[in-house]
Amino acid sequence: MNLEFWQSRWYEGRIGFHKSAVNPLLTQYFSELDLPIGSQIFVPLCGKSVDMVWLAAQGYDVVGVELSEIAVEAFFAEQNITPTIHQYSDNPAIKYYQGQFTSQTTEQTITLWIADIFAVTSKDIGHVDAVYDRAALIALPATIRSAYAEQILRICGKSNDNNKKAPQLLITLDYDQTKKDGPPFSVTNTQVEQYYGNHYQIIALKSNTSTLNSAKELTVTEDVWLLKDL
């Protein structure tokens, strides 16, 4: 993963990938994960996504990993949450911010690690009940996606209490990569099977095709997947 690329995007404010509204696919399909209230959701490459606020408001704890400290600081500032900053004793380059999301109905913990996704472990992240991947897999070039999928399994592939893999709600984009440079990168159905087929039952929940720009030169298919333990 090109760490300098993402750091510079946040530093320069070139974050067109950030959405100010909650992803409607999350609100529509999150129930497919069938999680009890109080579960912890892992959000890899989380940025300052407001999807994490929505998850907390539903009664779930959130743990994320993000490369840019600018993004993490912005998340807590924009949500009016005062976090506690913890320096990671085993690696001075890693820290995490932890704060409480409070509403009239719930109080949940949001923990955001500032680190390369490949530098954290299951011990760091702690218990994970499910993964929400809206922007991580598609942010990575094909050369490292298999390694990323394996890392996600190492981090949270086994639930602490039932020895099953944590399910995932995964959103991907599929388009002609020769017509547009990523990120976000195109991820085909075949590649999803390649990355996760040996570990999960892969269920297609939705597929929506649209065109980008007025000339309708690029056709993009957005797919929503539920990955369940075999």
mmCIF file of C-alpha atoms in Angstrom:
data_model
loop_
_atom_site.group_PDB
_atom_site.id
_atom_site.type_symbol
_atom_site.label_atom_id
_atom_site.label_comp_id
_atom_site.label_asym_id
_atom_site.label_seq_id
_atom_site.Cartn_x
_atom_site.Cartn_y
_atom_site.Cartn_z
ATOM 1 C CA MET A 1 0.000 0.000 0.000
ATOM 2 C CA ASN A 2 1.315 3.445 -0.934
ATOM 3 C CA LEU A 3 1.381 5.030 2.502
ATOM 4 C CA GLU A 4 2.704 8.379 1.275
ATOM 5 C CA PHE A 5 -0.125 8.660 -1.277
ATOM 6 C CA TRP A 6 -2.848 8.405 1.360
ATOM 7 C CA GLN A 7 -1.031 10.601 3.837
ATOM 8 C CA SER A 8 -0.688 13.330 1.215
ATOM 9 C CA ARG A 9 -4.353 13.078 0.207
ATOM 10 C CA TRP A 10 -5.442 13.825 3.766
ATOM 11 C CA TYR A 11 -2.761 16.460 4.313
ATOM 12 C CA GLU A 12 -3.752 18.307 1.125
ATOM 13 C CA GLY A 13 -7.476 17.848 1.720
ATOM 14 C CA ARG A 14 -7.955 15.842 -1.486
ATOM 15 C CA ILE A 15 -10.578 13.573 0.034
ATOM 16 C CA GLY A 16 -13.279 13.381 -2.596
ATOM 17 C CA PHE A 17 -13.718 9.755 -1.540
ATOM 18 C CA HIS A 18 -15.135 10.902 1.821
ATOM 19 C CA LYS A 19 -18.934 10.997 1.953
ATOM 20 C CA SER A 20 -20.761 13.380 4.264
ATOM 21 C CA ALA A 21 -23.855 11.146 4.446
ATOM 22 C CA VAL A 22 -24.235 7.623 5.781
ATOM 23 C CA ASN A 23 -23.954 5.020 3.044
ATOM 24 C CA PRO A 24 -27.522 3.886 2.236
ATOM 25 C CA LEU A 25 -26.254 0.381 1.499
ATOM 26 C CA LEU A 26 -25.088 0.138 5.108
ATOM 27 C CA THR A 27 -28.462 1.124 6.507
ATOM 28 C CA GLN A 28 -30.278 -1.170 4.082
ATOM 29 C CA TYR A 29 -28.198 -4.306 4.510
ATOM 30 C CA PHE A 30 -26.528 -4.111 7.923
ATOM 31 C CA SER A 31 -29.280 -6.266 9.456
ATOM 32 C CA GLU A 32 -28.053 -9.159 7.296
ATOM 33 C CA LEU A 33 -25.166 -9.525 9.737
ATOM 34 C CA ASP A 34 -27.711 -10.440 12.430
ATOM 35 C CA LEU A 35 -25.707 -9.057 15.340
ATOM 36 C CA PRO A 36 -26.884 -8.550 18.910
ATOM 37 C CA ILE A 37 -26.787 -5.021 20.301
ATOM 38 C CA GLY A 38 -23.444 -4.318 21.941
ATOM 39 C CA SER A 39 -21.407 -6.197 19.345
ATOM 40 C CA GLN A 40 -18.144 -4.664 18.120
ATOM 41 C CA ILE A 41 -17.778 -3.765 14.435
ATOM 42 C CA PHE A 42 -14.379 -3.500 12.770
ATOM 43 C CA VAL A 43 -14.023 -0.844 10.056
ATOM 44 C CA PRO A 44 -10.701 -1.141 8.180
ATOM 45 C CA LEU A 45 -9.245 1.946 6.466
ATOM 46 C CA CYS A 46 -12.007 3.922 8.131
ATOM 47 C CA GLY A 47 -10.986 7.521 7.398
ATOM 48 C CA LYS A 48 -13.449 9.818 9.168
ATOM 49 C CA SER A 49 -16.490 7.950 7.872
ATOM 50 C CA VAL A 50 -19.843 8.974 9.340
ATOM 51 C CA ASP A 51 -20.871 5.348 8.846
ATOM 52 C CA MET A 52 -19.113 4.731 12.170
ATOM 53 C CA VAL A 53 -21.425 7.213 13.867
ATOM 54 C CA TRP A 54 -24.440 5.415 12.449
ATOM 55 C CA LEU A 55 -23.130 2.080 13.742
ATOM 56 C CA ALA A 56 -22.571 3.539 17.213
ATOM 57 C CA ALA A 57 -26.052 5.094 17.196
ATOM 58 C CA GLN A 58 -27.527 1.647 16.559
ATOM 59 C CA GLY A 59 -25.891 0.376 19.761
ATOM 60 C CA TYR A 60 -22.597 -1.070 18.505
ATOM 61 C CA ASP A 61 -19.020 -0.421 19.562
ATOM 62 C CA VAL A 62 -16.708 0.475 16.680
ATOM 63 C CA VAL A 63 -13.011 -0.155 16.170
ATOM 64 C CA GLY A 64 -11.258 1.188 13.093
ATOM 65 C CA VAL A 65 -7.812 1.391 11.581
ATOM 66 C CA GLU A 66 -6.729 4.477 9.652
ATOM 67 C CA LEU A 67 -3.329 5.518 8.333
ATOM 68 C CA SER A 68 -3.831 9.265 8.701
ATOM 69 C CA GLU A 69 -3.919 10.938 12.101
ATOM 70 C CA ILE A 70 -5.472 13.964 10.375
ATOM 71 C CA ALA A 71 -8.500 11.834 9.503
ATOM 72 C CA VAL A 72 -8.852 10.456 13.025
ATOM 73 C CA GLU A 73 -8.527 13.870 14.645
ATOM 74 C CA ALA A 74 -11.104 15.262 12.211
ATOM 75 C CA PHE A 75 -13.544 12.451 12.963
ATOM 76 C CA PHE A 76 -13.631 13.101 16.695
ATOM 77 C CA ALA A 77 -13.662 16.886 16.272
ATOM 78 C CA GLU A 78 -16.552 16.809 13.786
ATOM 79 C CA GLN A 79 -18.555 14.482 16.027
ATOM 80 C CA ASN A 80 -17.876 16.612 19.129
ATOM 81 C CA ILE A 81 -16.293 13.671 20.904
ATOM 82 C CA THR A 82 -13.266 14.263 23.129
ATOM 83 C CA PRO A 83 -11.061 11.192 22.789
ATOM 84 C CA THR A 84 -8.362 9.811 25.016
ATOM 85 C CA ILE A 85 -5.100 9.266 23.143
ATOM 86 C CA HIS A 86 -3.142 6.117 23.933
ATOM 87 C CA GLN A 87 0.441 5.588 22.799
ATOM 88 C CA TYR A 88 1.130 1.988 21.835
ATOM 89 C CA SER A 89 3.966 0.774 24.045
ATOM 90 C CA ASP A 90 5.190 -1.932 21.664
ATOM 91 C CA ASN A 91 5.522 0.431 18.699
ATOM 92 C CA PRO A 92 5.991 4.197 19.146
ATOM 93 C CA ALA A 93 4.753 4.787 15.591
ATOM 94 C CA ILE A 94 1.280 3.487 16.516
ATOM 95 C CA LYS A 95 -1.355 5.083 18.739
ATOM 96 C CA TYR A 96 -5.090 4.935 19.132
ATOM 97 C CA TYR A 97 -7.814 7.426 19.929
ATOM 98 C CA GLN A 98 -10.763 6.264 22.011
ATOM 99 C CA GLY A 99 -13.944 8.172 22.778
ATOM 100 C CA GLN A 100 -17.562 7.673 23.793
ATOM 101 C CA PHE A 101 -20.472 8.234 21.469
ATOM 102 C CA THR A 102 -23.467 9.229 23.558
ATOM 103 C CA SER A 103 -27.090 9.642 22.553
ATOM 104 C CA GLN A 104 -30.417 9.503 24.374
ATOM 105 C CA THR A 105 -30.585 5.747 23.828
ATOM 106 C CA THR A 106 -27.030 4.458 23.883
ATOM 107 C CA GLU A 107 -23.404 5.033 24.856
ATOM 108 C CA GLN A 108 -20.825 3.249 22.736
ATOM 109 C CA THR A 109 -17.055 3.171 22.480
ATOM 110 C CA ILE A 110 -15.314 4.207 19.267
ATOM 111 C CA THR A 111 -11.637 3.231 19.050
ATOM 112 C CA LEU A 112 -9.583 4.342 16.046
ATOM 113 C CA TRP A 113 -6.049 3.061 15.561
ATOM 114 C CA ILE A 114 -3.564 5.172 13.628
ATOM 115 C CA ALA A 115 -1.517 2.551 11.839
ATOM 116 C CA ASP A 116 -0.831 0.670 8.658
ATOM 117 C CA ILE A 117 -3.484 -2.075 8.474
ATOM 118 C CA PHE A 118 -0.673 -4.616 8.162
ATOM 119 C CA ALA A 119 0.972 -3.428 11.401
ATOM 120 C CA VAL A 120 -1.857 -4.243 13.826
ATOM 121 C CA THR A 121 -2.778 -7.609 15.284
ATOM 122 C CA SER A 122 -5.834 -9.331 16.701
ATOM 123 C CA LYS A 123 -4.436 -8.584 20.176
ATOM 124 C CA ASP A 124 -4.458 -4.874 19.359
ATOM 125 C CA ILE A 125 -7.945 -4.775 17.857
ATOM 126 C CA GLY A 126 -9.555 -7.076 20.387
ATOM 127 C CA HIS A 127 -12.770 -9.009 19.971
ATOM 128 C CA VAL A 128 -14.530 -8.433 16.648
ATOM 129 C CA ASP A 129 -18.078 -9.559 15.890
ATOM 130 C CA ALA A 130 -18.286 -8.330 12.290
ATOM 131 C CA VAL A 131 -16.399 -6.392 9.623
ATOM 132 C CA TYR A 132 -17.814 -3.507 7.603
ATOM 133 C CA ASP A 133 -15.653 -2.942 4.519
ATOM 134 C CA ARG A 134 -16.992 -0.149 2.360
ATOM 135 C CA ALA A 135 -13.761 1.495 1.280
ATOM 136 C CA ALA A 136 -10.818 -0.748 2.177
ATOM 137 C CA LEU A 137 -10.663 -3.529 -0.406
ATOM 138 C CA ILE A 138 -11.428 -1.144 -3.278
ATOM 139 C CA ALA A 139 -8.752 1.283 -2.051
ATOM 140 C CA LEU A 140 -6.021 -1.282 -2.611
ATOM 141 C CA PRO A 141 -4.356 -2.313 -5.884
ATOM 142 C CA ALA A 142 -4.735 -5.918 -6.972
ATOM 143 C CA THR A 143 -1.140 -6.732 -6.046
ATOM 144 C CA ILE A 144 -1.830 -6.537 -2.310
ATOM 145 C CA ARG A 145 -5.522 -7.403 -2.006
ATOM 146 C CA SER A 146 -4.911 -11.075 -1.242
ATOM 147 C CA ALA A 147 -2.498 -10.075 1.531
ATOM 148 C CA TYR A 148 -5.094 -7.632 2.856
ATOM 149 C CA ALA A 149 -7.808 -10.311 2.938
ATOM 150 C CA GLU A 150 -5.457 -12.634 4.810
ATOM 151 C CA GLN A 151 -4.629 -9.852 7.277
ATOM 152 C CA ILE A 152 -8.305 -9.226 7.963
ATOM 153 C CA LEU A 153 -8.703 -12.923 8.742
ATOM 154 C CA ARG A 154 -5.698 -12.800 11.080
ATOM 155 C CA ILE A 155 -7.070 -9.764 12.873
ATOM 156 C CA CYS A 156 -10.633 -10.908 13.345
ATOM 157 C CA GLY A 157 -11.216 -14.154 11.558
ATOM 158 C CA LYS A 158 -12.015 -16.015 14.734
ATOM 159 C CA SER A 159 -14.558 -14.807 17.237
ATOM 160 C CA ASN A 160 -13.373 -15.193 20.827
ATOM 161 C CA ASP A 161 -16.406 -17.049 22.070
ATOM 162 C CA ASN A 162 -17.592 -19.343 19.286
ATOM 163 C CA ASN A 163 -14.472 -20.009 17.206
ATOM 164 C CA LYS A 164 -16.169 -18.841 14.012
ATOM 165 C CA LYS A 165 -15.013 -16.274 11.507
ATOM 166 C CA ALA A 166 -16.519 -12.837 11.991
ATOM 167 C CA PRO A 167 -18.950 -12.140 9.126
ATOM 168 C CA GLN A 168 -18.361 -9.247 6.749
ATOM 169 C CA LEU A 169 -20.532 -6.734 4.949
ATOM 170 C CA LEU A 170 -18.457 -5.890 1.882
ATOM 171 C CA ILE A 171 -19.088 -3.280 -0.815
ATOM 172 C CA THR A 172 -17.140 -3.387 -4.099
ATOM 173 C CA LEU A 173 -17.048 -1.591 -7.440
ATOM 174 C CA ASP A 174 -16.562 -3.316 -10.795
ATOM 175 C CA TYR A 175 -15.637 -1.355 -13.934
ATOM 176 C CA ASP A 176 -13.221 -1.315 -16.860
ATOM 177 C CA GLN A 177 -9.950 -0.464 -15.144
ATOM 178 C CA THR A 178 -8.373 0.536 -18.478
ATOM 179 C CA LYS A 179 -10.749 3.530 -18.653
ATOM 180 C CA LYS A 180 -10.090 4.889 -15.183
ATOM 181 C CA ASP A 181 -7.203 4.864 -12.753
ATOM 182 C CA GLY A 182 -7.909 3.864 -9.185
ATOM 183 C CA PRO A 183 -8.432 4.296 -6.356
ATOM 184 C CA PRO A 184 -11.105 3.250 -5.967
ATOM 185 C CA PHE A 185 -10.035 0.163 -7.872
ATOM 186 C CA SER A 186 -12.224 -2.270 -9.713
ATOM 187 C CA VAL A 187 -12.863 -5.575 -7.924
ATOM 188 C CA THR A 188 -14.589 -8.266 -9.965
ATOM 189 C CA ASN A 189 -16.888 -10.988 -8.670
ATOM 190 C CA THR A 190 -14.189 -13.521 -9.530
ATOM 191 C CA GLN A 191 -11.680 -11.634 -7.397
ATOM 192 C CA VAL A 192 -14.044 -11.535 -4.427
ATOM 193 C CA GLU A 193 -14.278 -15.312 -4.712
ATOM 194 C CA GLN A 194 -10.498 -15.540 -5.016
ATOM 195 C CA TYR A 195 -9.867 -13.503 -1.880
ATOM 196 C CA TYR A 196 -12.570 -14.952 0.359
ATOM 197 C CA GLY A 197 -14.009 -18.118 -1.185
ATOM 198 C CA ASN A 198 -11.873 -20.503 0.863
ATOM 199 C CA HIS A 199 -12.999 -18.949 4.135
ATOM 200 C CA TYR A 200 -16.559 -17.710 3.678
ATOM 201 C CA GLN A 201 -19.877 -18.437 2.114
ATOM 202 C CA ILE A 202 -20.233 -15.488 -0.276
ATOM 203 C CA ILE A 203 -23.766 -14.161 -0.696
ATOM 204 C CA ALA A 204 -24.572 -11.449 -3.250
ATOM 205 C CA LEU A 205 -27.088 -9.045 -1.682
ATOM 206 C CA LYS A 206 -27.326 -6.342 -4.346
ATOM 207 C CA SER A 207 -25.837 -5.326 -7.694
ATOM 208 C CA ASN A 208 -26.496 -1.901 -9.161
ATOM 209 C CA THR A 209 -25.073 -0.638 -12.465
ATOM 210 C CA SER A 210 -24.740 3.041 -13.413
ATOM 211 C CA THR A 211 -22.721 5.257 -15.729
ATOM 212 C CA LEU A 212 -20.305 8.032 -14.826
ATOM 213 C CA ASN A 213 -20.003 11.454 -16.521
ATOM 214 C CA SER A 214 -22.308 13.015 -19.085
ATOM 215 C CA ALA A 215 -20.813 11.084 -21.967
ATOM 216 C CA LYS A 216 -21.695 7.819 -20.202
ATOM 217 C CA GLU A 217 -18.243 6.504 -20.973
ATOM 218 C CA LEU A 218 -17.766 4.384 -17.862
ATOM 219 C CA THR A 219 -20.151 1.737 -16.601
ATOM 220 C CA VAL A 220 -19.747 0.961 -12.902
ATOM 221 C CA THR A 221 -21.384 -1.880 -10.989
ATOM 222 C CA GLU A 222 -21.644 -1.547 -7.223
ATOM 223 C CA ASP A 223 -21.994 -4.863 -5.437
ATOM 224 C CA VAL A 224 -22.937 -5.638 -1.846
ATOM 225 C CA TRP A 225 -21.755 -8.921 -0.366
ATOM 226 C CA LEU A 226 -22.433 -10.809 2.826
ATOM 227 C CA LEU A 227 -19.540 -13.051 3.851
ATOM 228 C CA LYS A 228 -20.573 -15.742 6.316
ATOM 229 C CA ASP A 229 -18.596 -18.475 8.012
ATOM 230 C CA LEU A 230 -18.579 -21.748 6.088
#
